[in-house]
Each structure stands twice: as C-alpha cells, then as structure tokens.
XYZ file of C-alpha atoms in Angstrom:
420
model
C -62.766 29.404 -78.628
C -63.418 33.023 -79.331
C -61.207 35.823 -78.144
C -62.295 38.830 -76.081
C -60.238 41.952 -76.542
C -58.286 43.530 -75.091
C -56.323 40.541 -73.865
C -55.963 40.363 -70.083
C -52.659 41.680 -68.879
C -51.977 43.963 -71.858
C -50.730 47.427 -71.009
C -53.688 49.859 -71.171
C -53.144 53.546 -70.520
C -55.530 54.763 -67.889
C -54.830 57.870 -65.922
C -56.782 59.847 -63.333
C -58.417 62.892 -64.893
C -60.081 65.856 -63.294
C -63.462 64.203 -63.063
C -61.900 61.164 -61.411
C -60.468 63.392 -58.656
C -63.869 65.083 -58.220
C -65.556 61.741 -57.879
C -62.869 60.546 -55.412
C -63.542 63.608 -53.295
C -67.285 62.921 -53.397
C -66.675 59.283 -52.481
C -64.493 60.338 -49.546
C -67.175 62.723 -48.292
C -69.794 59.963 -48.559
C -67.572 57.716 -46.485
C -67.091 60.419 -43.854
C -70.886 60.812 -43.740
C -71.319 57.040 -43.288
C -68.876 57.180 -40.369
C -70.973 59.871 -38.707
C -74.100 57.728 -39.120
C -72.352 54.617 -37.815
C -71.111 56.526 -34.759
C -74.715 57.111 -33.754
C -75.040 53.374 -33.356
C -72.180 50.967 -32.713
C -68.945 51.470 -34.728
C -67.661 48.196 -33.294
C -70.426 46.197 -34.972
C -71.094 44.150 -31.810
C -68.723 41.656 -30.329
C -66.637 41.255 -33.461
C -65.243 44.760 -33.490
C -64.822 44.882 -29.723
C -62.770 41.691 -29.692
C -60.539 42.852 -32.590
C -59.954 46.136 -30.818
C -59.249 44.374 -27.467
C -56.828 41.967 -29.286
C -54.970 44.965 -30.668
C -54.615 46.580 -27.206
C -53.166 43.316 -25.836
C -50.712 43.111 -28.699
C -49.629 46.639 -27.889
C -49.011 45.567 -24.318
C -47.103 42.447 -25.463
C -49.873 40.325 -23.910
C -50.461 38.223 -27.043
C -53.982 36.954 -27.700
C -55.020 36.781 -24.068
C -57.675 39.458 -24.596
C -61.168 39.470 -23.003
C -63.349 37.234 -25.157
C -67.024 36.596 -25.279
C -66.636 33.696 -27.795
C -64.737 30.507 -27.100
C -62.422 31.001 -30.062
C -59.442 33.234 -30.909
C -59.606 35.915 -33.593
C -57.173 35.943 -36.459
C -54.305 38.423 -35.880
C -54.366 40.414 -39.174
C -56.918 43.088 -38.360
C -55.615 43.563 -34.760
C -52.178 44.179 -36.283
C -53.715 46.821 -38.512
C -55.297 48.392 -35.467
C -52.107 48.349 -33.470
C -50.782 51.877 -34.358
C -54.239 53.298 -33.736
C -54.600 51.890 -30.205
C -51.002 52.990 -29.582
C -52.153 56.531 -30.325
C -55.473 56.328 -28.440
C -56.915 53.219 -26.777
C -60.529 54.368 -26.783
C -61.133 56.494 -29.904
C -62.141 55.027 -33.255
C -62.349 58.137 -35.462
C -58.738 57.764 -36.656
C -59.424 54.129 -37.613
C -62.517 55.215 -39.612
C -60.538 58.017 -41.253
C -57.847 55.730 -42.598
C -60.401 53.198 -43.719
C -62.233 55.922 -45.646
C -58.992 56.680 -47.527
C -58.524 52.910 -48.138
C -62.051 52.903 -49.511
C -61.355 55.536 -52.191
C -58.007 53.850 -52.912
C -59.989 50.690 -53.715
C -61.790 52.573 -56.516
C -58.404 53.423 -58.094
C -56.995 49.957 -57.533
C -60.003 48.148 -58.997
C -60.287 50.494 -61.953
C -56.638 49.858 -62.738
C -57.272 46.114 -62.749
C -60.278 46.641 -65.034
C -58.188 48.767 -67.410
C -55.629 45.984 -67.875
C -58.409 43.467 -68.321
C -60.934 45.162 -70.584
C -59.761 48.684 -71.421
C -60.125 52.289 -70.341
C -63.873 52.544 -70.749
C -64.408 49.492 -68.507
C -62.014 51.084 -66.002
C -64.002 54.331 -65.898
C -67.242 52.410 -65.265
C -65.556 50.300 -62.617
C -64.203 53.484 -61.004
C -67.685 54.962 -60.704
C -69.212 51.762 -59.426
C -66.586 51.380 -56.723
C -66.399 55.008 -55.659
C -70.195 55.136 -55.159
C -70.836 51.562 -54.045
C -73.112 51.935 -50.997
C -71.769 48.871 -49.240
C -68.089 49.563 -49.821
C -68.854 53.061 -48.401
C -70.804 51.727 -45.406
C -68.112 49.320 -44.152
C -65.496 52.048 -43.834
C -67.236 53.310 -40.680
C -66.967 50.051 -38.715
C -64.065 48.604 -36.733
C -64.420 45.441 -38.752
C -62.222 43.580 -41.220
C -64.038 44.297 -44.497
C -62.237 47.405 -45.792
C -58.729 46.167 -44.983
C -59.512 42.667 -46.292
C -60.921 43.912 -49.618
C -57.865 46.121 -50.121
C -55.343 43.332 -49.476
C -57.279 40.710 -51.485
C -57.469 42.861 -54.585
C -53.909 43.997 -54.289
C -53.039 40.306 -54.515
C -55.313 39.852 -57.526
C -53.717 42.916 -59.166
C -50.228 41.414 -58.666
C -51.303 38.049 -60.150
C -52.717 39.905 -63.138
C -49.331 41.468 -63.845
C -47.954 37.970 -64.457
C -50.041 37.397 -67.546
C -47.630 38.906 -70.102
C -44.998 36.333 -71.041
C -42.210 38.826 -70.343
C -43.476 39.908 -66.930
C -41.101 40.467 -64.019
C -42.433 37.336 -62.356
C -40.243 37.311 -59.241
C -41.271 40.790 -58.282
C -45.011 40.367 -58.888
C -45.138 36.867 -57.348
C -43.544 38.239 -54.199
C -46.013 41.112 -53.970
C -48.903 38.692 -54.631
C -47.717 36.365 -51.901
C -47.354 39.236 -49.388
C -50.806 40.610 -50.175
C -52.548 37.243 -49.992
C -50.598 36.260 -46.881
C -51.707 39.434 -45.081
C -55.256 38.966 -46.396
C -55.324 35.459 -44.906
C -54.122 36.843 -41.580
C -57.135 39.143 -41.671
C -59.584 36.501 -42.929
C -58.312 32.890 -42.624
C -61.305 31.708 -44.657
C -59.394 32.916 -47.765
C -56.822 30.147 -47.366
C -58.599 27.658 -49.732
C -58.219 30.285 -52.463
C -54.462 30.008 -52.053
C -54.694 26.534 -53.534
C -56.730 27.923 -56.476
C -54.196 30.731 -56.978
C -51.253 28.253 -57.002
C -53.015 26.074 -59.566
C -53.820 29.191 -61.721
C -50.215 30.280 -61.509
C -49.039 26.826 -62.670
C -51.567 26.785 -65.552
C -50.513 30.240 -66.805
C -46.765 29.471 -66.433
C -47.149 26.110 -68.099
C -48.532 27.816 -71.241
C -45.737 30.387 -71.270
C -42.663 28.483 -70.159
C -43.213 24.780 -69.412
C -43.191 22.571 -66.346
C -39.999 23.864 -64.684
C -41.157 27.459 -64.905
C -44.582 26.477 -63.529
C -43.093 24.584 -60.583
C -40.634 27.413 -59.802
C -43.367 30.057 -59.748
C -45.726 27.930 -57.693
C -42.968 27.247 -55.194
C -41.986 30.916 -55.017
C -45.572 32.036 -54.269
C -46.070 29.211 -51.716
C -42.816 30.120 -49.936
C -43.748 33.799 -49.580
C -47.237 33.061 -48.248
C -45.948 30.396 -45.903
C -43.328 32.752 -44.474
C -46.146 35.024 -43.344
C -48.638 32.400 -42.136
C -46.542 29.615 -40.579
C -45.170 31.619 -37.624
C -48.773 32.397 -36.469
C -49.984 28.910 -37.085
C -47.056 27.344 -35.236
C -47.608 29.801 -32.364
C -51.260 28.828 -32.126
C -50.330 25.145 -32.254
C -47.987 25.709 -29.292
C -50.365 27.975 -27.330
C -53.761 26.507 -28.178
C -53.059 23.092 -29.735
C -54.550 24.263 -33.058
C -52.419 24.667 -36.193
C -54.678 27.422 -37.553
C -54.762 31.240 -37.731
C -57.880 31.439 -35.556
C -58.180 28.543 -33.076
C -61.748 27.367 -32.748
C -63.172 29.748 -35.303
C -63.719 27.254 -38.135
C -65.413 24.862 -35.731
C -67.721 27.641 -34.526
C -68.967 28.648 -37.968
C -69.195 25.023 -39.092
C -71.518 24.288 -36.119
C -73.646 27.250 -37.095
C -73.903 25.925 -40.664
C -75.057 22.563 -39.330
C -77.470 23.497 -36.517
C -81.177 23.543 -35.881
C -80.929 27.170 -34.703
C -79.918 28.314 -38.208
C -82.793 26.473 -39.759
C -85.081 28.392 -37.404
C -83.343 31.689 -38.267
C -83.780 31.138 -41.975
C -87.411 30.223 -41.541
C -88.254 32.864 -38.942
C -91.354 34.961 -39.609
C -90.455 37.895 -37.387
C -87.386 39.680 -36.093
C -88.100 38.449 -32.527
C -88.248 34.805 -33.689
C -85.018 35.276 -35.675
C -83.084 36.799 -32.775
C -84.281 34.189 -30.257
C -82.713 31.461 -32.340
C -79.667 33.587 -33.058
C -79.103 34.398 -29.373
C -79.299 30.683 -28.469
C -76.737 29.844 -31.136
C -74.352 32.614 -30.138
C -74.546 31.757 -26.404
C -73.558 28.162 -27.167
C -70.371 29.522 -28.793
C -69.531 31.663 -25.757
C -66.933 30.944 -23.136
C -69.654 31.024 -20.518
C -71.471 28.038 -22.080
C -68.326 25.863 -21.519
C -68.726 24.043 -24.844
C -65.424 23.290 -26.646
C -64.688 23.282 -30.383
C -64.539 19.446 -30.275
C -68.020 19.416 -28.782
C -69.274 21.747 -31.591
C -67.972 19.340 -34.251
C -69.711 16.420 -32.544
C -72.951 18.341 -32.359
C -72.755 19.288 -36.071
C -72.262 15.621 -36.953
C -75.173 14.632 -34.731
C -77.447 17.171 -36.398
C -76.622 15.827 -39.875
C -77.166 12.282 -38.672
C -80.306 12.714 -36.558
C -82.132 15.414 -38.484
C -81.583 14.730 -42.179
C -84.674 16.583 -43.343
C -83.802 19.767 -41.452
C -80.170 19.485 -42.572
C -81.235 19.307 -46.228
C -83.529 22.310 -45.755
C -80.634 24.201 -44.239
C -78.436 23.504 -47.238
C -81.104 24.858 -49.533
C -81.565 27.973 -47.359
C -77.784 28.530 -47.434
C -77.770 28.382 -51.250
C -80.751 30.706 -51.734
C -79.602 33.082 -49.011
C -76.120 33.442 -50.417
C -77.240 34.159 -54.001
C -80.170 36.447 -53.016
C -78.871 39.896 -53.783
C -81.119 41.829 -51.475
C -80.634 41.939 -47.757
C -82.869 40.155 -45.246
C -85.708 42.638 -44.444
C -86.204 41.005 -41.026
C -82.852 42.141 -39.643
C -81.698 45.038 -41.846
C -83.035 48.603 -41.960
C -85.431 49.340 -44.827
C -82.960 51.859 -46.296
C -80.273 49.162 -46.668
C -82.716 46.623 -48.054
C -83.849 49.174 -50.664
C -80.226 49.980 -51.572
C -79.477 46.299 -52.049
C -82.518 45.908 -54.269
C -81.683 48.947 -56.357
C -77.871 48.436 -56.578
C -77.016 44.791 -55.982
C -79.885 43.057 -57.808
C -79.092 44.696 -61.214
C -75.367 44.066 -60.509
C -75.985 40.327 -60.117
C -78.157 40.154 -63.268
C -75.719 42.071 -65.449
C -72.764 40.077 -64.109
C -74.615 36.848 -65.022
C -74.969 38.155 -68.627
C -71.205 38.890 -68.843
C -70.303 35.496 -67.404
C -72.439 33.850 -70.066
C -70.831 35.964 -72.780
C -67.251 35.192 -71.687
C -67.652 31.659 -70.493
C -66.174 30.026 -73.624
C -63.333 32.538 -74.071
C -59.649 31.837 -73.568
C -59.199 34.574 -70.974
C -56.940 33.584 -68.111
C -57.894 36.554 -65.946
C -61.593 35.826 -66.377
C -60.903 32.280 -65.207
C -59.195 33.693 -62.070
C -62.134 36.045 -61.342
C -64.659 33.263 -61.850
C -62.657 30.944 -59.545
C -62.783 33.681 -56.866
C -66.584 33.756 -57.161
C -66.827 29.968 -56.866
C -64.381 29.930 -53.924
C -66.447 32.578 -52.213
C -69.570 30.509 -52.502
C -67.876 27.261 -51.308
C -66.452 29.087 -48.262
C -69.301 31.450 -47.463
C -72.330 29.572 -48.730
C -71.767 25.830 -48.985
C -69.406 24.926 -46.072
C -70.257 27.691 -43.666
C -73.080 30.046 -43.004
C -71.886 33.494 -43.999
C -73.554 36.868 -44.202
C -73.000 39.474 -46.875
C -69.885 40.474 -44.925
C -68.264 37.389 -46.411
C -69.881 37.565 -49.832
C -69.137 41.185 -50.718
C -65.299 41.057 -50.853
C -65.097 37.935 -53.035
C -68.378 37.817 -55.008
C -69.917 41.291 -55.188
C -66.648 43.046 -55.991
C -65.876 40.491 -58.735
C -69.394 41.024 -60.122
C -68.554 44.723 -60.358
C -65.854 43.748 -62.927
C -68.303 41.685 -64.903
C -70.946 44.433 -64.823
C -68.427 47.074 -65.868
C -67.257 44.911 -68.775
C -70.836 44.375 -69.923
C -71.773 48.070 -69.575
C -68.703 49.450 -71.344
C -70.231 48.682 -74.771
C -72.895 51.372 -73.933
C -70.361 53.932 -72.734
C -69.278 57.090 -74.484
C -66.643 56.815 -77.259
C -63.285 55.598 -76.038
C -61.155 58.265 -74.288
C -57.721 59.094 -75.591
C -56.398 58.413 -72.096
C-alpha cells in the first residue's frame, strides 16, 4: 500500500486568519439573507417543521409526545429538545431559531476545516473552509425549522472526536466520551444514523487493535457503546412503554419503508409533470396520516405485498432509488430553477472531483479515509437502498463527506503552503 501524507490524526497547525473572519462574516450574512427568503414562503418546511415545533411546545408543557400530528408516527425527540428553549422564549416566532442555526452554520465551516487540517494539512483546510462557508445548501437549510443544521453539526462533532483517537497516545477516554455524546445526540435528532453506530464501533475496534491489541479494542468499543446507550436507551424504553415500539421514533421506519416499496413512488419517479408527481405524492402521504387509519403493521404488510405482487415495478423502483440518490442535481419537476442550477454548478463538480479523490486514495492505509468512505456507504444504504430519501438525507452524510474529498483533491492546485 502507498501512504498519503500527512497521516490522519497528526497535529497540524491551522488557525483562523483575517481572511477567514471576513469569509465567516460573509457566510453569516448569506445565511441571514437565506432566512429572509425562506420567511417569504414556509420556514417550517411543511408538516415536518410544524410537528417538530409542536413537539417542543408539548415538552415545554411537560405533555410528552402527545402533540398534534398529521402523520401516524412519532417524531424523534432530538430536534424538539433543541427547540425547547426557543419555544420557552416565544411559542410562535422562529427568527431566534433561524439566528442560532445561522451561527451553527458558520461554526460548521470552522469545525469541518479543522477536521480537514488534521487529515490532509492546512491547504486542504483552507479549501474546505471556503467550500463550507459558501456552500449554497448548507446556507439554505439554516432558514428552516428542520433538523439538517443541528444534525450536521452533531454528526461532524462526533467524527471530529473519533479522528482525535488516531494517534496512539491519544486521550482515548476523553475523546471516546465526547464522540459517544455527539453521536448519541445526533441519533436523537435523526434515528436513521443508528446503523452507523455499528460501523463506528467496528472502526474503533480496528484502530485500537492495531495500536493496543484485543483488550484495548474491546475496552474502547464498550466505552463508546455505553455512552451512546446511556443517551438512547431512556427514550427507547419510554417509547416501548408508551407506544409498544423500542425505537426513537415509533412508526417512522415503517412509514419510510412503505414509501420505498410502493407503487406511488414508482409513479413519482416516472412522473412527466409536477401535477402528476404531486398527485402520487399526496396519495402516499395521506396513507401515512392519522386520518387514513392505517397502522405501521399495515404499512409493512403492504410493502411486502408490493414486492411480491409487482416484481417488475419493484425492480424499477430500486433502480430509480439508485439513480436518484447519486444524481447530483435536484429534480427540476419539484425544485425551483435557481436551486436546480445551483446543484448543477456546485454539486455536480463536487461529485466528480470527489470520485477522483476516492480513486486516488482507495488503496492507501488511511484509517480516517476509511471512516469517511464508510459514512458515504452508510448514507447510501440508509437513504438510497433501504428507504426513499431526498437530498435532505444525502447532504449531511454524503455531500459533506465529498467536500473533504474535493478539498483534498484541489489542495494540490492551491497557493504555496501557508506558514500557519
């Protein structure tokens, strides 16, 4: 195997300079502007944001998850917990939520650049910083009362903590604890991340095995698992008692699984007009509503029946899921032209450059690259193979990871290495 320098986890000096602060200010202003644009439409992003906000209000009143719901499933508690202090301050306004999310958005640029610095050096970090500060989709999501900005921040805080374990002399107890806390909170926001916990535990064991042997590996895997479990089990046990479902979001997995195995989603992928698309989508959404009366058990039976009775349509749907997930531009049927153009100009080159860097590094002995690549694969399995997921699910796991690969590939064309 060939080595790629600098080695992941090595200490690389990267400090914020004057131009970084100027770019952070510009990124913050762009996020404020996005909030103004979003407020002209629907900052709640439809039912999703409204239900998260209603859940937070009920938590504030000590009413648990008995919030008004359109869908016949319960939202995960992580984002409502984040919203709790905001609804305590004002139960109707959203501007303060957007404001904090804008600051989280510019913090992401610093966080991700710091990870890039430890992985591939200061020049890579500078490129990563620019890409994140000006990323149109990371900017756009700050304006919505939706999970994306909070989830991305928690997910990559967890990745940053895992990265700090790569040096053999790392303070493993400290960084494992922080990694467990970050990933546990991220799973409370997006339960679909839970399969990646298995990947993270295996990666921890693999790294520890090389540095310290089996006992060290088992001890670190157990430590991480215990921290994450301490955060997740109370909610899962509570849902098992209240809803009969040992999950973080009772009924949610069944709902998205039905959508990923339904005739309506075949019709949506093959729609020739926006009206045709939304007719199929409305029918699918209504079937998941409380008003329809269908239960999660019924949804699973219907998904099984679709696979059994419509094999040709089911196979077409799997192909559509694959192509839709890896297509970097947004669907022009349902997204504004400006966003479709942005995705073509920004995301398409990102995917192509990232593919070049993956090919370059694929045979290297780089443990952090292996972790990043496993995050991409997990994102596809969760958001493209098992379930039907929009770019809202792809961006945090895949697109952000591709930013690292693109920055690493572009750094060879950057200006001479900075002293800082």
